[in-house]
């Protein structure tokens, strides 16, 4: 989840976490960790933290509220999604309201 420092809204974070946890549960998963990027210079990128976690664990499913939470530019969204799916071999689940978009790793 990507946020500006001034947008760090605890209620919104909790609502998004509940939505992601509910989706994970419906799909037979457990939400293990939430990566929040607060866009401050002194913190590591949430995306890099996610990638590191995927490389060092057996986790192969990533749930995001929307691709906007990766980046605002569609090309960068696609590149980040591609990196997770093709380079790491994880499956990305995109939850946008009540609709769910899932794309499996291309062979």
GROMACS .gro file of N, CA and C in nm:
model
  321
    1UNK      N    1   0.085  -0.115   0.000
    1UNK     CA    2   0.000   0.000   0.000
    1UNK      C    3   0.090   0.122   0.000
    2UNK      N    4   0.063   0.218  -0.085
    2UNK     CA    5   0.145   0.337  -0.100
    2UNK      C    6   0.069   0.456  -0.045
    3UNK      N    7   0.135   0.532   0.045
    3UNK     CA    8   0.070   0.648   0.103
    3UNK      C    9   0.168   0.763   0.112
    4UNK      N   10   0.116   0.884   0.103
    4UNK     CA   11   0.196   1.000   0.135
    4UNK      C   12   0.202   1.011   0.287
    5UNK      N   13   0.309   1.067   0.338
    5UNK     CA   14   0.325   1.077   0.484
    5UNK      C   15   0.205   1.143   0.549
    6UNK      N   16   0.150   1.245   0.486
    6UNK     CA   17   0.036   1.315   0.545
    6UNK      C   18  -0.093   1.234   0.537
    7UNK      N   19  -0.093   1.126   0.457
    7UNK     CA   20  -0.213   1.045   0.438
    7UNK      C   21  -0.217   0.921   0.527
    8UNK      N   22  -0.128   0.912   0.623
    8UNK     CA   23  -0.118   0.792   0.706
    8UNK      C   24  -0.238   0.786   0.800
    9UNK      N   25  -0.349   0.736   0.748
    9UNK     CA   26  -0.477   0.732   0.818
    9UNK      C   27  -0.496   0.592   0.877
   10UNK      N   28  -0.491   0.583   1.008
   10UNK     CA   29  -0.502   0.454   1.076
   10UNK      C   30  -0.633   0.382   1.043
   11UNK      N   31  -0.745   0.455   1.039
   11UNK     CA   32  -0.874   0.394   1.008
   11UNK      C   33  -0.876   0.336   0.866
   12UNK      N   34  -0.819   0.412   0.770
   12UNK     CA   35  -0.814   0.364   0.633
   12UNK      C   36  -0.724   0.241   0.622
   13UNK      N   37  -0.611   0.245   0.689
   13UNK     CA   38  -0.521   0.130   0.688
   13UNK      C   39  -0.589   0.005   0.743
   14UNK      N   40  -0.662   0.022   0.853
   14UNK     CA   41  -0.731  -0.091   0.914
   14UNK      C   42  -0.842  -0.144   0.823
   15UNK      N   43  -0.913  -0.054   0.756
   15UNK     CA   44  -1.019  -0.096   0.664
   15UNK      C   45  -0.961  -0.175   0.547
   16UNK      N   46  -0.851  -0.127   0.492
   16UNK     CA   47  -0.787  -0.198   0.381
   16UNK      C   48  -0.734  -0.333   0.429
   17UNK      N   49  -0.676  -0.336   0.547
   17UNK     CA   50  -0.626  -0.463   0.600
   17UNK      C   51  -0.739  -0.563   0.619
   18UNK      N   52  -0.855  -0.517   0.669
   18UNK     CA   53  -0.971  -0.606   0.685
   18UNK      C   54  -1.017  -0.659   0.550
   19UNK      N   55  -1.022  -0.571   0.448
   19UNK     CA   56  -1.065  -0.612   0.315
   19UNK      C   57  -0.969  -0.716   0.256
   20UNK      N   58  -0.839  -0.692   0.271
   20UNK     CA   59  -0.740  -0.787   0.220
   20UNK      C   60  -0.745  -0.919   0.295
   21UNK      N   61  -0.762  -0.913   0.427
   21UNK     CA   62  -0.772  -1.035   0.507
   21UNK      C   63  -0.896  -1.115   0.470
   22UNK      N   64  -1.008  -1.047   0.445
   22UNK     CA   65  -1.131  -1.116   0.405
   22UNK      C   66  -1.113  -1.184   0.270
   23UNK      N   67  -1.049  -1.115   0.177
   23UNK     CA   68  -1.023  -1.175   0.046
   23UNK      C   69  -0.931  -1.296   0.060
   24UNK      N   70  -0.826  -1.281   0.138
   24UNK     CA   71  -0.733  -1.393   0.159
   24UNK      C   72  -0.807  -1.513   0.216
   25UNK      N   73  -0.892  -1.489   0.314
   25UNK     CA   74  -0.967  -1.597   0.377
   25UNK      C   75  -1.060  -1.666   0.278
   26UNK      N   76  -1.129  -1.589   0.194
   26UNK     CA   77  -1.219  -1.647   0.093
   26UNK      C   78  -1.142  -1.737  -0.004
   27UNK      N   79  -1.016  -1.702  -0.029
   27UNK     CA   80  -0.934  -1.780  -0.123
   27UNK      C   81  -0.856  -1.892  -0.054
   28UNK      N   82  -0.876  -1.908   0.077
   28UNK     CA   83  -0.809  -2.015   0.150
   28UNK      C   84  -0.669  -1.979   0.200
   29UNK      N   85  -0.640  -1.848   0.207
   29UNK     CA   86  -0.509  -1.801   0.253
   29UNK      C   87  -0.525  -1.728   0.385
   30UNK      N   88  -0.412  -1.693   0.444
   30UNK     CA   89  -0.408  -1.609   0.563
   30UNK      C   90  -0.322  -1.487   0.533
   31UNK      N   91  -0.372  -1.369   0.563
   31UNK     CA   92  -0.294  -1.248   0.544
   31UNK      C   93  -0.184  -1.249   0.648
   32UNK      N   94  -0.060  -1.254   0.602
   32UNK     CA   95   0.052  -1.266   0.694
   32UNK      C   96   0.116  -1.132   0.727
   33UNK      N   97   0.129  -1.047   0.626
   33UNK     CA   98   0.202  -0.922   0.647
   33UNK      C   99   0.150  -0.814   0.553
   34UNK      N  100   0.149  -0.692   0.601
   34UNK     CA  101   0.106  -0.578   0.522
   34UNK      C  102   0.227  -0.486   0.502
   35UNK      N  103   0.257  -0.455   0.377
   35UNK     CA  104   0.367  -0.366   0.344
   35UNK      C  105   0.309  -0.229   0.312
   36UNK      N  106   0.346  -0.129   0.390
   36UNK     CA  107   0.294   0.007   0.371
   36UNK      C  108   0.412   0.099   0.341
   37UNK      N  109   0.405   0.165   0.228
   37UNK     CA  110   0.508   0.261   0.191
   37UNK      C  111   0.457   0.400   0.223
   38UNK      N  112   0.528   0.467   0.309
   38UNK     CA  113   0.484   0.599   0.354
   38UNK      C  114   0.554   0.712   0.280
   39UNK      N  115   0.638   0.679   0.183
   39UNK     CA  116   0.704   0.775   0.095
   39UNK      C  117   0.789   0.877   0.171
   40UNK      N  118   0.854   0.832   0.275
   40UNK     CA  119   0.952   0.917   0.345
   40UNK      C  120   1.091   0.871   0.303
   41UNK      N  121   1.182   0.962   0.295
   41UNK     CA  122   1.317   0.931   0.247
   41UNK      C  123   1.392   0.836   0.339
   42UNK      N  124   1.356   0.829   0.464
   42UNK     CA  125   1.432   0.748   0.558
   42UNK      C  126   1.384   0.603   0.567
   43UNK      N  127   1.288   0.563   0.487
   43UNK     CA  128   1.235   0.427   0.492
   43UNK      C  129   1.259   0.354   0.360
   44UNK      N  130   1.279   0.222   0.371
   44UNK     CA  131   1.295   0.140   0.251
   44UNK      C  132   1.161   0.132   0.176
   45UNK      N  133   1.169   0.119   0.047
   45UNK     CA  134   1.050   0.103  -0.035
   45UNK      C  135   0.973  -0.022   0.008
   46UNK      N  136   0.842  -0.009   0.019
   46UNK     CA  137   0.759  -0.125   0.055
   46UNK      C  138   0.770  -0.232  -0.053
   47UNK      N  139   0.783  -0.192  -0.178
   47UNK     CA  140   0.796  -0.289  -0.286
   47UNK      C  141   0.924  -0.370  -0.271
   48UNK      N  142   1.034  -0.305  -0.239
   48UNK     CA  143   1.160  -0.378  -0.218
   48UNK      C  144   1.149  -0.471  -0.098
   49UNK      N  145   1.082  -0.426   0.007
   49UNK     CA  146   1.060  -0.512   0.124
   49UNK      C  147   0.976  -0.634   0.088
   50UNK      N  148   0.874  -0.613   0.005
   50UNK     CA  149   0.790  -0.723  -0.042
   50UNK      C  150   0.872  -0.822  -0.124
   51UNK      N  151   0.951  -0.770  -0.218
   51UNK     CA  152   1.034  -0.857  -0.303
   51UNK      C  153   1.132  -0.936  -0.218
   52UNK      N  154   1.197  -0.872  -0.121
   52UNK     CA  155   1.289  -0.942  -0.032
   52UNK      C  156   1.218  -1.053   0.045
   53UNK      N  157   1.097  -1.023   0.096
   53UNK     CA  158   1.020  -1.123   0.170
   53UNK      C  159   0.983  -1.241   0.080
   54UNK      N  160   0.946  -1.213  -0.044
   54UNK     CA  161   0.910  -1.321  -0.137
   54UNK      C  162   1.031  -1.408  -0.170
   55UNK      N  163   1.148  -1.348  -0.177
   55UNK     CA  164   1.269  -1.423  -0.209
   55UNK      C  165   1.317  -1.510  -0.094
   56UNK      N  166   1.279  -1.475   0.029
   56UNK     CA  167   1.331  -1.547   0.145
   56UNK      C  168   1.226  -1.633   0.216
   57UNK      N  169   1.107  -1.644   0.159
   57UNK     CA  170   1.002  -1.727   0.219
   57UNK      C  171   0.939  -1.815   0.111
   58UNK      N  172   0.848  -1.899   0.153
   58UNK     CA  173   0.774  -1.984   0.058
   58UNK      C  174   0.643  -1.919   0.014
   59UNK      N  175   0.619  -1.795   0.050
   59UNK     CA  176   0.496  -1.724   0.013
   59UNK      C  177   0.496  -1.704  -0.138
   60UNK      N  178   0.384  -1.739  -0.202
   60UNK     CA  179   0.374  -1.726  -0.347
   60UNK      C  180   0.245  -1.657  -0.390
   61UNK      N  181   0.179  -1.589  -0.298
   61UNK     CA  182   0.057  -1.515  -0.331
   61UNK      C  183   0.068  -1.376  -0.270
   62UNK      N  184   0.041  -1.274  -0.351
   62UNK     CA  185   0.045  -1.135  -0.308
   62UNK      C  186  -0.091  -1.074  -0.338
   63UNK      N  187  -0.150  -1.007  -0.239
   63UNK     CA  188  -0.279  -0.942  -0.256
   63UNK      C  189  -0.258  -0.792  -0.242
   64UNK      N  190  -0.307  -0.716  -0.339
   64UNK     CA  191  -0.300  -0.569  -0.333
   64UNK      C  192  -0.440  -0.512  -0.353
   65UNK      N  193  -0.468  -0.398  -0.288
   65UNK     CA  194  -0.600  -0.336  -0.306
   65UNK      C  195  -0.624  -0.297  -0.452
   66UNK      N  196  -0.523  -0.243  -0.519
   66UNK     CA  197  -0.531  -0.207  -0.660
   66UNK      C  198  -0.389  -0.191  -0.710
   67UNK      N  199  -0.372  -0.189  -0.841
   67UNK     CA  200  -0.238  -0.168  -0.897
   67UNK      C  201  -0.187  -0.027  -0.868
   68UNK      N  202  -0.276   0.065  -0.839
   68UNK     CA  203  -0.236   0.200  -0.801
   68UNK      C  204  -0.151   0.197  -0.675
   69UNK      N  205  -0.170   0.095  -0.592
   69UNK     CA  206  -0.090   0.085  -0.470
   69UNK      C  207   0.055   0.048  -0.500
   70UNK      N  208   0.082   0.003  -0.621
   70UNK     CA  209   0.221  -0.016  -0.664
   70UNK      C  210   0.277   0.114  -0.719
   71UNK      N  211   0.205   0.177  -0.808
   71UNK     CA  212   0.250   0.299  -0.875
   71UNK      C  213   0.132   0.364  -0.944
   72UNK      N  214   0.146   0.490  -0.978
   72UNK     CA  215   0.038   0.560  -1.048
   72UNK      C  216   0.047   0.544  -1.199
   73UNK      N  217   0.167   0.523  -1.251
   73UNK     CA  218   0.185   0.511  -1.395
   73UNK      C  219   0.159   0.368  -1.440
   74UNK      N  220   0.071   0.348  -1.539
   74UNK     CA  221   0.037   0.212  -1.585
   74UNK      C  222   0.159   0.130  -1.628
   75UNK      N  223   0.256   0.191  -1.693
   75UNK     CA  224   0.375   0.117  -1.735
   75UNK      C  225   0.455   0.066  -1.617
   76UNK      N  226   0.467   0.147  -1.513
   76UNK     CA  227   0.538   0.105  -1.392
   76UNK      C  228   0.458  -0.002  -1.317
   77UNK      N  229   0.326   0.012  -1.315
   77UNK     CA  230   0.242  -0.092  -1.254
   77UNK      C  231   0.267  -0.226  -1.322
   78UNK      N  232   0.268  -0.225  -1.454
   78UNK     CA  233   0.289  -0.348  -1.531
   78UNK      C  234   0.427  -0.406  -1.503
   79UNK      N  235   0.528  -0.321  -1.495
   79UNK     CA  236   0.663  -0.368  -1.469
   79UNK      C  237   0.675  -0.432  -1.330
   80UNK      N  238   0.613  -0.371  -1.232
   80UNK     CA  239   0.617  -0.424  -1.095
   80UNK      C  240   0.541  -0.557  -1.087
   81UNK      N  241   0.427  -0.561  -1.151
   81UNK     CA  242   0.348  -0.685  -1.154
   81UNK      C  243   0.427  -0.795  -1.224
   82UNK      N  244   0.486  -0.762  -1.337
   82UNK     CA  245   0.565  -0.857  -1.413
   82UNK      C  246   0.681  -0.911  -1.330
   83UNK      N  247   0.745  -0.823  -1.256
   83UNK     CA  248   0.859  -0.866  -1.173
   83UNK      C  249   0.813  -0.968  -1.069
   84UNK      N  250   0.702  -0.940  -1.004
   84UNK     CA  251   0.652  -1.033  -0.902
   84UNK      C  252   0.612  -1.167  -0.964
   85UNK      N  253   0.544  -1.162  -1.077
   85UNK     CA  254   0.492  -1.285  -1.136
   85UNK      C  255   0.597  -1.364  -1.213
   86UNK      N  256   0.674  -1.298  -1.295
   86UNK     CA  257   0.769  -1.371  -1.381
   86UNK      C  258   0.904  -1.395  -1.315
   87UNK      N  259   0.958  -1.294  -1.250
   87UNK     CA  260   1.091  -1.306  -1.192
   87UNK      C  261   1.090  -1.385  -1.060
   88UNK      N  262   0.986  -1.365  -0.982
   88UNK     CA  263   0.980  -1.430  -0.852
   88UNK      C  264   0.891  -1.554  -0.854
   89UNK      N  265   0.794  -1.556  -0.946
   89UNK     CA  266   0.706  -1.672  -0.957
   89UNK      C  267   0.588  -1.669  -0.862
   90UNK      N  268   0.555  -1.552  -0.811
   90UNK     CA  269   0.439  -1.540  -0.722
   90UNK      C  270   0.315  -1.503  -0.804
   91UNK      N  271   0.201  -1.524  -0.748
   91UNK     CA  272   0.074  -1.487  -0.812
   91UNK      C  273   0.024  -1.359  -0.747
   92UNK      N  274  -0.019  -1.265  -0.830
   92UNK     CA  275  -0.067  -1.138  -0.781
   92UNK      C  276  -0.219  -1.136  -0.789
   93UNK      N  277  -0.283  -1.103  -0.677
   93UNK     CA  278  -0.427  -1.090  -0.670
   93UNK      C  279  -0.458  -0.942  -0.650
   94UNK      N  280  -0.542  -0.885  -0.734
   94UNK     CA  281  -0.579  -0.744  -0.724
   94UNK      C  282  -0.725  -0.736  -0.680
   95UNK      N  283  -0.747  -0.673  -0.565
   95UNK     CA  284  -0.881  -0.658  -0.510
   95UNK      C  285  -0.922  -0.513  -0.532
   96UNK      N  286  -1.024  -0.490  -0.612
   96UNK     CA  287  -1.073  -0.355  -0.637
   96UNK      C  288  -1.220  -0.352  -0.605
   97UNK      N  289  -1.252  -0.304  -0.486
   97UNK     CA  290  -1.390  -0.307  -0.439
   97UNK      C  291  -1.435  -0.451  -0.423
   98UNK      N  292  -1.544  -0.487  -0.488
   98UNK     CA  293  -1.593  -0.624  -0.476
   98UNK      C  294  -1.544  -0.712  -0.590
   99UNK      N  295  -1.479  -0.652  -0.691
   99UNK     CA  296  -1.431  -0.734  -0.802
   99UNK      C  297  -1.287  -0.776  -0.777
  100UNK      N  298  -1.252  -0.893  -0.823
  100UNK     CA  299  -1.118  -0.946  -0.803
  100UNK      C  300  -1.060  -0.980  -0.939
  101UNK      N  301  -0.938  -0.936  -0.963
  101UNK     CA  302  -0.868  -0.966  -1.085
  101UNK      C  303  -0.751  -1.057  -1.049
  102UNK      N  304  -0.739  -1.167  -1.118
  102UNK     CA  305  -0.630  -1.259  -1.094
  102UNK      C  306  -0.570  -1.297  -1.228
  103UNK      N  307  -0.439  -1.294  -1.235
  103UNK     CA  308  -0.369  -1.336  -1.356
  103UNK      C  309  -0.261  -1.432  -1.312
  104UNK      N  310  -0.260  -1.549  -1.371
  104UNK     CA  311  -0.158  -1.646  -1.334
  104UNK      C  312  -0.031  -1.620  -1.412
  105UNK      N  313   0.076  -1.677  -1.365
  105UNK     CA  314   0.207  -1.661  -1.427
  105UNK      C  315   0.203  -1.721  -1.567
  106UNK      N  316   0.248  -1.646  -1.664
  106UNK     CA  317   0.251  -1.695  -1.803
  106UNK      C  318   0.366  -1.791  -1.821
  107UNK      N  319   0.344  -1.895  -1.897
  107UNK     CA  320   0.450  -1.993  -1.919
  107UNK      C  321   0.527  -1.959  -2.042
   0.00000   0.00000   0.00000
